[in-house]
PDB file of C-alpha atoms in Angstrom:
ATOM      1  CA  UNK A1053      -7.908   9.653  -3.593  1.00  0.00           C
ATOM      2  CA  UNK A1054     -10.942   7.379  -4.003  1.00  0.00           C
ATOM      3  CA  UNK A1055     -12.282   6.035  -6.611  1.00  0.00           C
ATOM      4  CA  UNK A1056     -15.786   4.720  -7.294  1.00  0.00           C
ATOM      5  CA  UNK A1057     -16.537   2.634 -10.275  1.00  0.00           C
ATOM      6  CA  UNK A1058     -20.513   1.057 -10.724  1.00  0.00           C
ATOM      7  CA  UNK A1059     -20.741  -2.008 -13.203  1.00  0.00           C
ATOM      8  CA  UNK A1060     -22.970  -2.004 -15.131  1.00  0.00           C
ATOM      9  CA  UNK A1061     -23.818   1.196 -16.044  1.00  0.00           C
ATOM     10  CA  UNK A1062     -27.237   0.157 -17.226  1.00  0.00           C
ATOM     11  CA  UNK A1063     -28.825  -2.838 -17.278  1.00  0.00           C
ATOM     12  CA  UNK A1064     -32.456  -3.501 -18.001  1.00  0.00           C
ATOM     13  CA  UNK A1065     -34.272  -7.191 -17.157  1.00  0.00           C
ATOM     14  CA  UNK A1066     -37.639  -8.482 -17.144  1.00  0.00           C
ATOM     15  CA  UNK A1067     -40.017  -8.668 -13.819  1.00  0.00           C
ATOM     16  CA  UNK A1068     -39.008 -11.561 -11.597  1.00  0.00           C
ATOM     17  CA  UNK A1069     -35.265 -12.191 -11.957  1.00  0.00           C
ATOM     18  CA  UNK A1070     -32.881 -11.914  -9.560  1.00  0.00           C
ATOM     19  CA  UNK A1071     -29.977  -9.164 -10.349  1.00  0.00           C
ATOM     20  CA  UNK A1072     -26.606  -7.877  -8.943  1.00  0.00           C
ATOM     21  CA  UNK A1073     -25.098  -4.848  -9.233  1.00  0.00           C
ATOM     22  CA  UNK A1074     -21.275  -3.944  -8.408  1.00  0.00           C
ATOM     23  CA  UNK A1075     -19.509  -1.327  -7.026  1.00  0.00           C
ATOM     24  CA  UNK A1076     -15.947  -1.392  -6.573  1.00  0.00           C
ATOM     25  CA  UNK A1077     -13.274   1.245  -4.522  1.00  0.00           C
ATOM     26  CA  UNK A1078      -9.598   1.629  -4.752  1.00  0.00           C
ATOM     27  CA  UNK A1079      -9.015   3.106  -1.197  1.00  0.00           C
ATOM     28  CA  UNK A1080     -10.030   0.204   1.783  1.00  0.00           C
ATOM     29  CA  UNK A1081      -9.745   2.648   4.260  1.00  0.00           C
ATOM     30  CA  UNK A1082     -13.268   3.475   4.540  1.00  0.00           C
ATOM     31  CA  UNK A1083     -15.762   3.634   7.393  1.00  0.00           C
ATOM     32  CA  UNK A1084     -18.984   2.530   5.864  1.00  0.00           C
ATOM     33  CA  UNK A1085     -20.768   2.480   2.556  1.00  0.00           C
ATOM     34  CA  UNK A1086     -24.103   3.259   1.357  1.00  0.00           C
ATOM     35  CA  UNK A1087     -26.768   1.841  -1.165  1.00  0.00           C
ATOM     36  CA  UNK A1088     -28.712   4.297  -2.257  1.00  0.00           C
ATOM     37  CA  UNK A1089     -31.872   4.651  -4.922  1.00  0.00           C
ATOM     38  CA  UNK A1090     -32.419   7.895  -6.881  1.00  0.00           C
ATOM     39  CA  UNK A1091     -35.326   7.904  -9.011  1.00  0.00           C
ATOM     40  CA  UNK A1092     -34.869  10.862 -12.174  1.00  0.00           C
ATOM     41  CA  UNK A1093     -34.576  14.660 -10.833  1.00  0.00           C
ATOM     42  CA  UNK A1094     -35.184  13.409  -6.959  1.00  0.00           C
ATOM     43  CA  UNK A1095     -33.463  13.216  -4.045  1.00  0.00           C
ATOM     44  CA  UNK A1096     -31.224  10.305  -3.167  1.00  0.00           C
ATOM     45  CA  UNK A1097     -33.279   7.175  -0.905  1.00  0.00           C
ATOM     46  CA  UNK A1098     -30.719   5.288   1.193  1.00  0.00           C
ATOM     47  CA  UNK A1099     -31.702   1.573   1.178  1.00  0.00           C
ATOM     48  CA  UNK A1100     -28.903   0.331   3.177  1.00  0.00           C
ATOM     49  CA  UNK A1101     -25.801   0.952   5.052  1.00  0.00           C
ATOM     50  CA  UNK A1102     -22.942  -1.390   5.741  1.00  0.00           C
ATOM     51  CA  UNK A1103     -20.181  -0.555   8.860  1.00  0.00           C
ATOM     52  CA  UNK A1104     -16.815  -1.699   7.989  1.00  0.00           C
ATOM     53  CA  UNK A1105     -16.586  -4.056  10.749  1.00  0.00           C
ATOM     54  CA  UNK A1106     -19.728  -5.866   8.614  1.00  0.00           C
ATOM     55  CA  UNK A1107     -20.120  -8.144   5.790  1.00  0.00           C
ATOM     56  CA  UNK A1108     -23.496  -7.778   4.923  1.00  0.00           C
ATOM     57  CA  UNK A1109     -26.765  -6.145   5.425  1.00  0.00           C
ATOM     58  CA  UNK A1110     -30.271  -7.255   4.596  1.00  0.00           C
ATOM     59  CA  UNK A1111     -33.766  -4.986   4.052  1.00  0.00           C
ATOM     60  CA  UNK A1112     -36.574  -7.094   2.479  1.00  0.00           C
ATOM     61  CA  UNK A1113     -35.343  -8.100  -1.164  1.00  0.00           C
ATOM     62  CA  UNK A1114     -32.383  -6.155  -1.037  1.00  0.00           C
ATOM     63  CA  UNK A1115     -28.804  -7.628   0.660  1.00  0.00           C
ATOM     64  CA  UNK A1116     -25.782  -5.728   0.393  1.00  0.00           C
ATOM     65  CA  UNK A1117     -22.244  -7.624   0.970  1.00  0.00           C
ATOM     66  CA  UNK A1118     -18.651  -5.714   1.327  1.00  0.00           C
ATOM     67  CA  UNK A1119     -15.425  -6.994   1.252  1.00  0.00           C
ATOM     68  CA  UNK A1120     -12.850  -4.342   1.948  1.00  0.00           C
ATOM     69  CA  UNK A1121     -10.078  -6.430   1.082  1.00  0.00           C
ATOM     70  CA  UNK A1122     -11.148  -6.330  -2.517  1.00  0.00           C
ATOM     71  CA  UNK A1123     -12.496  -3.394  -2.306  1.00  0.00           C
ATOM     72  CA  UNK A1124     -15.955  -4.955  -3.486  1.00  0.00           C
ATOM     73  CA  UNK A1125     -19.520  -4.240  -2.695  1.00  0.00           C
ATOM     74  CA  UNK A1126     -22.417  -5.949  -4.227  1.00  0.00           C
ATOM     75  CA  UNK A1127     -25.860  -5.061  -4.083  1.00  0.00           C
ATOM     76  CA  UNK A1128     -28.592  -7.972  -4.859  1.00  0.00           C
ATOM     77  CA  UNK A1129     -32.154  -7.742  -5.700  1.00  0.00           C
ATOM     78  CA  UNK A1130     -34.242 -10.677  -5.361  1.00  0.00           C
ATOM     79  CA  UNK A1131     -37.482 -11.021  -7.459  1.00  0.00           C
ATOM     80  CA  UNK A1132     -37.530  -7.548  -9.306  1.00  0.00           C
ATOM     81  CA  UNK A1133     -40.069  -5.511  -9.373  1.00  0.00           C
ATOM     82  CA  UNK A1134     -41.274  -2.507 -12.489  1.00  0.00           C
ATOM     83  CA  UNK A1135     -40.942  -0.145  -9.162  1.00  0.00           C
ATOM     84  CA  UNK A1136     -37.649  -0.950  -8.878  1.00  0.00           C
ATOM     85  CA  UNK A1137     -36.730   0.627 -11.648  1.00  0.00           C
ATOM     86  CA  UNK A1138     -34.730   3.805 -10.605  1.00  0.00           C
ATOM     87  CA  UNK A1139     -30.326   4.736 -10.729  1.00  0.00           C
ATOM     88  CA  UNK A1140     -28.428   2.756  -7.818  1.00  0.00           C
ATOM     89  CA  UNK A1141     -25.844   4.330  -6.467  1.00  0.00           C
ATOM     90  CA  UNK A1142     -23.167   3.518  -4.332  1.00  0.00           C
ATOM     91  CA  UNK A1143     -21.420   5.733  -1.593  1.00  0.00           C
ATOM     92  CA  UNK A1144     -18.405   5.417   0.620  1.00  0.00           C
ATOM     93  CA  UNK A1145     -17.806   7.305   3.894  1.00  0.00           C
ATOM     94  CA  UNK A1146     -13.966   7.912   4.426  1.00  0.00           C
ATOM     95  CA  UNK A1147     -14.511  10.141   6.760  1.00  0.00           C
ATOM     96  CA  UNK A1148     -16.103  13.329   8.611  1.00  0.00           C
ATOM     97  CA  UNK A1149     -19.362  11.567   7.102  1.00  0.00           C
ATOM     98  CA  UNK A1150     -18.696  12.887   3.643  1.00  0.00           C
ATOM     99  CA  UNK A1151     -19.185  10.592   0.694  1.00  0.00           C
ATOM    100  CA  UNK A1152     -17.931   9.504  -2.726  1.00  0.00           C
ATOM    101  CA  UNK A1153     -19.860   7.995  -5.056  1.00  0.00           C
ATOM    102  CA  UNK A1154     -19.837   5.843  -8.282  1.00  0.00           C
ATOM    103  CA  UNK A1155     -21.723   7.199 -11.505  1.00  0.00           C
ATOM    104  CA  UNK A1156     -24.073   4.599 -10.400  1.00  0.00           C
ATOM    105  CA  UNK A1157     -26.057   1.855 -12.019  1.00  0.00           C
ATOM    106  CA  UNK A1158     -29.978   2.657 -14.163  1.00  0.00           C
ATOM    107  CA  UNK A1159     -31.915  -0.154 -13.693  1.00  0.00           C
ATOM    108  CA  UNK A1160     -34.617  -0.815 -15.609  1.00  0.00           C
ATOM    109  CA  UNK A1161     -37.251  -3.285 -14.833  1.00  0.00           C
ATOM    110  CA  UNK A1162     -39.848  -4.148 -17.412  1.00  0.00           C
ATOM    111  CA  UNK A1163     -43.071  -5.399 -16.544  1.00  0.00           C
TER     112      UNK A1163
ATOM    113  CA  UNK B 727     -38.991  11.298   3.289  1.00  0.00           C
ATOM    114  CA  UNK B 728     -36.062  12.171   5.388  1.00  0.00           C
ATOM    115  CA  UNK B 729     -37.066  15.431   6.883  1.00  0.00           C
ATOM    116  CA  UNK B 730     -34.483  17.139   4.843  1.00  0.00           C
ATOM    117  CA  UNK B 731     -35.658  19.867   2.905  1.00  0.00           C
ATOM    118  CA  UNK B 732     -34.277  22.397   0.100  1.00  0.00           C
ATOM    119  CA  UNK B 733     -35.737  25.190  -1.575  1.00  0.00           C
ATOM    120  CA  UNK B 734     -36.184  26.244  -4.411  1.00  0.00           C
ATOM    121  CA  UNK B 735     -37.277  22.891  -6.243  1.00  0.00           C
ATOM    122  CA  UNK B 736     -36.068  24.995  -9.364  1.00  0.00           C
ATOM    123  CA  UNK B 737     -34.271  27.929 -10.239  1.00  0.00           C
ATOM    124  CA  UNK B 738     -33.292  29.209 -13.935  1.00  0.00           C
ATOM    125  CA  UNK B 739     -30.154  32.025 -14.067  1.00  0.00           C
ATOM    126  CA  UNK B 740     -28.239  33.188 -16.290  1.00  0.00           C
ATOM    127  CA  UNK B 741     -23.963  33.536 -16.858  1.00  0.00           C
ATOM    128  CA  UNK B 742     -22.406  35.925 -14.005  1.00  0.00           C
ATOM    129  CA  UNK B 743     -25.279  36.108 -11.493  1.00  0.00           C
ATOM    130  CA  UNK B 744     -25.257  35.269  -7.807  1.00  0.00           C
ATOM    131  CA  UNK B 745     -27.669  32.573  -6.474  1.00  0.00           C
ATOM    132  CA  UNK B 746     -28.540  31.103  -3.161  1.00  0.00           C
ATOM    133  CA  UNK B 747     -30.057  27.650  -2.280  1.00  0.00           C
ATOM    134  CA  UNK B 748     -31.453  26.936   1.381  1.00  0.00           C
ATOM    135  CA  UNK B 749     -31.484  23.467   3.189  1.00  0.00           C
ATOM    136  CA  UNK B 750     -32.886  22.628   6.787  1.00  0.00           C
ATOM    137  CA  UNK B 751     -32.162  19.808   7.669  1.00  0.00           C
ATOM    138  CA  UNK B 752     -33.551  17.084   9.840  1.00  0.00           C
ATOM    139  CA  UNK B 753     -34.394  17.559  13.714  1.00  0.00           C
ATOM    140  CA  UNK B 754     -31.576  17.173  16.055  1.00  0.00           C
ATOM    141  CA  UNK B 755     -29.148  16.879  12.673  1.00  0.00           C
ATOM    142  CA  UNK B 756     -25.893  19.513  13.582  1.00  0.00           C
ATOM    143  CA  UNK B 757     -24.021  18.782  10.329  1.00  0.00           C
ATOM    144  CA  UNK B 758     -25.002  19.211   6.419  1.00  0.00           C
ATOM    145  CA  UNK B 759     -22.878  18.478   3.889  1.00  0.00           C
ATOM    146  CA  UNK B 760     -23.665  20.014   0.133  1.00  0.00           C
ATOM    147  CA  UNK B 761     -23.071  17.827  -3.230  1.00  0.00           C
ATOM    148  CA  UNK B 762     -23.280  18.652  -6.702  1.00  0.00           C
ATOM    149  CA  UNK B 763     -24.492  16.338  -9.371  1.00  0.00           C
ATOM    150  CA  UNK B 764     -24.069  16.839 -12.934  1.00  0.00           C
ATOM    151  CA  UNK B 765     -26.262  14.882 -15.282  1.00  0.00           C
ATOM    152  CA  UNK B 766     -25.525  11.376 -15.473  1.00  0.00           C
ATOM    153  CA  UNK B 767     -22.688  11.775 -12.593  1.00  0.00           C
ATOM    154  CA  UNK B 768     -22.474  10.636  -9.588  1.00  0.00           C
ATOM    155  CA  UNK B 769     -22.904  13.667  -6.697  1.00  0.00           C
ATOM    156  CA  UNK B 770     -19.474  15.391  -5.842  1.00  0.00           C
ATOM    157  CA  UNK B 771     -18.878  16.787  -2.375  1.00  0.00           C
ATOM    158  CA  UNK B 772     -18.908  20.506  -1.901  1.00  0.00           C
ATOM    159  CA  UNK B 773     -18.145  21.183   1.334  1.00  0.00           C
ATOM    160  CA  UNK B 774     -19.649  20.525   4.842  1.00  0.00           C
ATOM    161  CA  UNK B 775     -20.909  22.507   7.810  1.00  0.00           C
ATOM    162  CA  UNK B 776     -20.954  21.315  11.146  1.00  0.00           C
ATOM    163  CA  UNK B 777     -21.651  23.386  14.194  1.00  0.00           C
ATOM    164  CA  UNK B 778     -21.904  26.242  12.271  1.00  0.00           C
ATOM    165  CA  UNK B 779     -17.963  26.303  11.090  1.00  0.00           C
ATOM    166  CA  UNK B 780     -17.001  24.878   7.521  1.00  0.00           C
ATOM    167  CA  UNK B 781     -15.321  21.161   8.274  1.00  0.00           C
ATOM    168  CA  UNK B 782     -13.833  20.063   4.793  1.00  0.00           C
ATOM    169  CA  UNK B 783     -14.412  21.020   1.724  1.00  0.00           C
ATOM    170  CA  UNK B 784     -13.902  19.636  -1.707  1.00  0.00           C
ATOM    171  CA  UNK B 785     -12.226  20.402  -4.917  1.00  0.00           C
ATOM    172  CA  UNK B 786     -14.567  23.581  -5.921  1.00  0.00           C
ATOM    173  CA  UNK B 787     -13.767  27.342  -6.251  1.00  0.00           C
ATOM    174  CA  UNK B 788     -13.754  29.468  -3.440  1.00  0.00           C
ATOM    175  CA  UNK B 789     -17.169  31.538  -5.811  1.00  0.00           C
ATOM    176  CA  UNK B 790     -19.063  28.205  -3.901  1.00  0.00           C
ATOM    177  CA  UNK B 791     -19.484  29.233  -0.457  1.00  0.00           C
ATOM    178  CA  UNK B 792     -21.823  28.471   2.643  1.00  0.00           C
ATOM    179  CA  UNK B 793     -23.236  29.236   5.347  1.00  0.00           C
ATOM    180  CA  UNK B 794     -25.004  27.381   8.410  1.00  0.00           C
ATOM    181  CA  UNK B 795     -26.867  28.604  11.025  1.00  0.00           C
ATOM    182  CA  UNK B 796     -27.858  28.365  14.787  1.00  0.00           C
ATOM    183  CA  UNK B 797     -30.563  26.486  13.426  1.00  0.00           C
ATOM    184  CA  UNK B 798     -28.313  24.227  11.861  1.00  0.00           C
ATOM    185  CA  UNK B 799     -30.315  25.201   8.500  1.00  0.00           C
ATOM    186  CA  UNK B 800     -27.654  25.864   5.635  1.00  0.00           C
ATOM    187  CA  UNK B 801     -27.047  27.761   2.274  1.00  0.00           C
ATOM    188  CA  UNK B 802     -25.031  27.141  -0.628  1.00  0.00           C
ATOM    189  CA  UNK B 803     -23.845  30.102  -2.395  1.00  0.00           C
ATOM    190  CA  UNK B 804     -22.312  30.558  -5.682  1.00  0.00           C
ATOM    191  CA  UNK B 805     -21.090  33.797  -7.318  1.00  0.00           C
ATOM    192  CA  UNK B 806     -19.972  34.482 -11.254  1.00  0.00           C
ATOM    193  CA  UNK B 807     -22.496  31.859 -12.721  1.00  0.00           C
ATOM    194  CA  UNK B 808     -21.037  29.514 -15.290  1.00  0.00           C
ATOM    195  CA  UNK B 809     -22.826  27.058 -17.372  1.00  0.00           C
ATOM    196  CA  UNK B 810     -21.380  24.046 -16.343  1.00  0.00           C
ATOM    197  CA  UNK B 811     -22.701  25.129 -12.414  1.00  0.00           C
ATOM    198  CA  UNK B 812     -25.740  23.268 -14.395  1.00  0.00           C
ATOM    199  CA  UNK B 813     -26.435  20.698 -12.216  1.00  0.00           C
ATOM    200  CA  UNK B 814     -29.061  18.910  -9.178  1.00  0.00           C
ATOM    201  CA  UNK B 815     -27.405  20.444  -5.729  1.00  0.00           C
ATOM    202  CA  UNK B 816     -28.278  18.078  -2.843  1.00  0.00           C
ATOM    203  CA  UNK B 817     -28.011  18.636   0.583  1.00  0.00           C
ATOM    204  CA  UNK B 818     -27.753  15.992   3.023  1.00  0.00           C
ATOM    205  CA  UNK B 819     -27.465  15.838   7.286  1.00  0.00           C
ATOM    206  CA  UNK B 820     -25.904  14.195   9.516  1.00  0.00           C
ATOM    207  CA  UNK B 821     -26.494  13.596  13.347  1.00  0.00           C
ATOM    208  CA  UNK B 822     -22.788  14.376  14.044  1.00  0.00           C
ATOM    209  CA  UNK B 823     -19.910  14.495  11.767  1.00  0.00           C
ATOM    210  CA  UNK B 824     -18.606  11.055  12.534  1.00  0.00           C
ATOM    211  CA  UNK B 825     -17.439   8.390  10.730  1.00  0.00           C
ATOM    212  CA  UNK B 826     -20.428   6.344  11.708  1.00  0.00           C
ATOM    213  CA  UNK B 827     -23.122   8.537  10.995  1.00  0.00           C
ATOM    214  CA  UNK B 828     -25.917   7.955   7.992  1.00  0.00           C
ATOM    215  CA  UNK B 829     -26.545  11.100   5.438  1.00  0.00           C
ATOM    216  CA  UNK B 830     -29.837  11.531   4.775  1.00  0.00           C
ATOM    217  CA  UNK B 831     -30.517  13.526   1.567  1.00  0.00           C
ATOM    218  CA  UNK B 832     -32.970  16.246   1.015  1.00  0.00           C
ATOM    219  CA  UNK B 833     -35.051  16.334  -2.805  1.00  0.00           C
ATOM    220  CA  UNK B 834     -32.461  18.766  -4.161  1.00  0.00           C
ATOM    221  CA  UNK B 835     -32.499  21.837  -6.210  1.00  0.00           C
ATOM    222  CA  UNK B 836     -32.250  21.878  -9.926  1.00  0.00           C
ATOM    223  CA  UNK B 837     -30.281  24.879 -11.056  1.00  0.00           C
ATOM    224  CA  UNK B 838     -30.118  25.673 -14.592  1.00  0.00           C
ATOM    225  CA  UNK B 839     -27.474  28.256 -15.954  1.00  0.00           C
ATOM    226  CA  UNK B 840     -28.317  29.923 -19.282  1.00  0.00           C
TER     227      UNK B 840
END
């Protein structure tokens, strides 16, 4: 069975810096995974998607990197922003397009 | 926006009642799948509908049950009420039920049980 763990579970930084957040899986049989943003009581956003044949993907500030053989996924955000602010979550596809997802990540960005 | 839509936005019921929650999803989408999301959780996977036939389902009661249609437009439905059905149900679609294919999520429906 997979399992999805985000680290950290909060974290909360000043406008400007640069920030990672993790997301690590126990099963490496997966087909893709998926960044997503959820801002409180809304929908889920997805920001980016990463095949399993690829190592990273890029959109604007944001660049998600996966290495299966760890089972590791980061996702970096360059230059934060007070409208970044929002729960991160990550999802994994292992199969029939259904996803698992970590608890995810509440950033909080202050101005 | 994803072109995934739910309805209602809110819904208040109470222990042992029956509810329904309706998602269409986006154009030329022939799959939705339905999560649950408890506060401060991550969603879970309910089950899926593709082509109008149920295509995996996960660990939840057989009281959740669903429904898609011709349309490809969906509803979740859960009978016998309990409080911890509490929760933001998301639906999301799918262009086909592949391994490659992106889930986009609809705004969800906050269901409170009293």
């Amino acid at each position: 069975k997979q399992e999805v763990t985000q680290i950290p579970a909060a974290l909360s930084v000043p406008e400007g810096e640069n920030l990672v957040l993790n997301c690590s899986f126990t099963d490496s049989a997966i087909y893709n995974l998926q960044w997503f943003r959820q801002d409180p009581g809304k929908g889920l956003t997805s920001l980016l998607l990463i095949q399993s044949s690829q190592r990273e993907q890029t959109s604007g500030r944001l660049n998600a990197s996966l290495d299966k053989s760890s089972g590791r996924s980061t996702l970096y955000i360059a230059a934060s922003q007070p409208g970044d602010s929002a729960t991160y979550l990550c999802g994994l596809n292992s199969g029939y397009s259904t996803l698992t997802f970590g608890k995810g990540t509440m950033l909080l960005v202050s101005p | 926006e994803t072109g995934v839509t739910q309805s209602p936005t809110h819904l208040i019921k109470t222990r042992g009642q029956q509810v329904t929650l309706r998602c269409s999803s986006q154009s030329g989408h022939n799959t939705v799948s339905w999560y649950q999301q408890a506060l401060g959780q991550g969603p879970q996977f309910i089950f899926q509908y593709y082509r109008e036939e149920e295509n995996g389902r996960g660990n939840f009661p057989p009281r959740f049950s669903g429904l898609q249609f011709p349309n490809y437009s969906s509803e979740l439905n859960v009978n016998a009420l309990e409080l911890d059905d509490s929760a933001l149900y998301l639906c999301a679609s799918s262009l086909e039920s592949g391994e490659l294919d992106t889930q986009y999520f609809g705004p969800g429906t906050r269901l409170t049980v009293l």
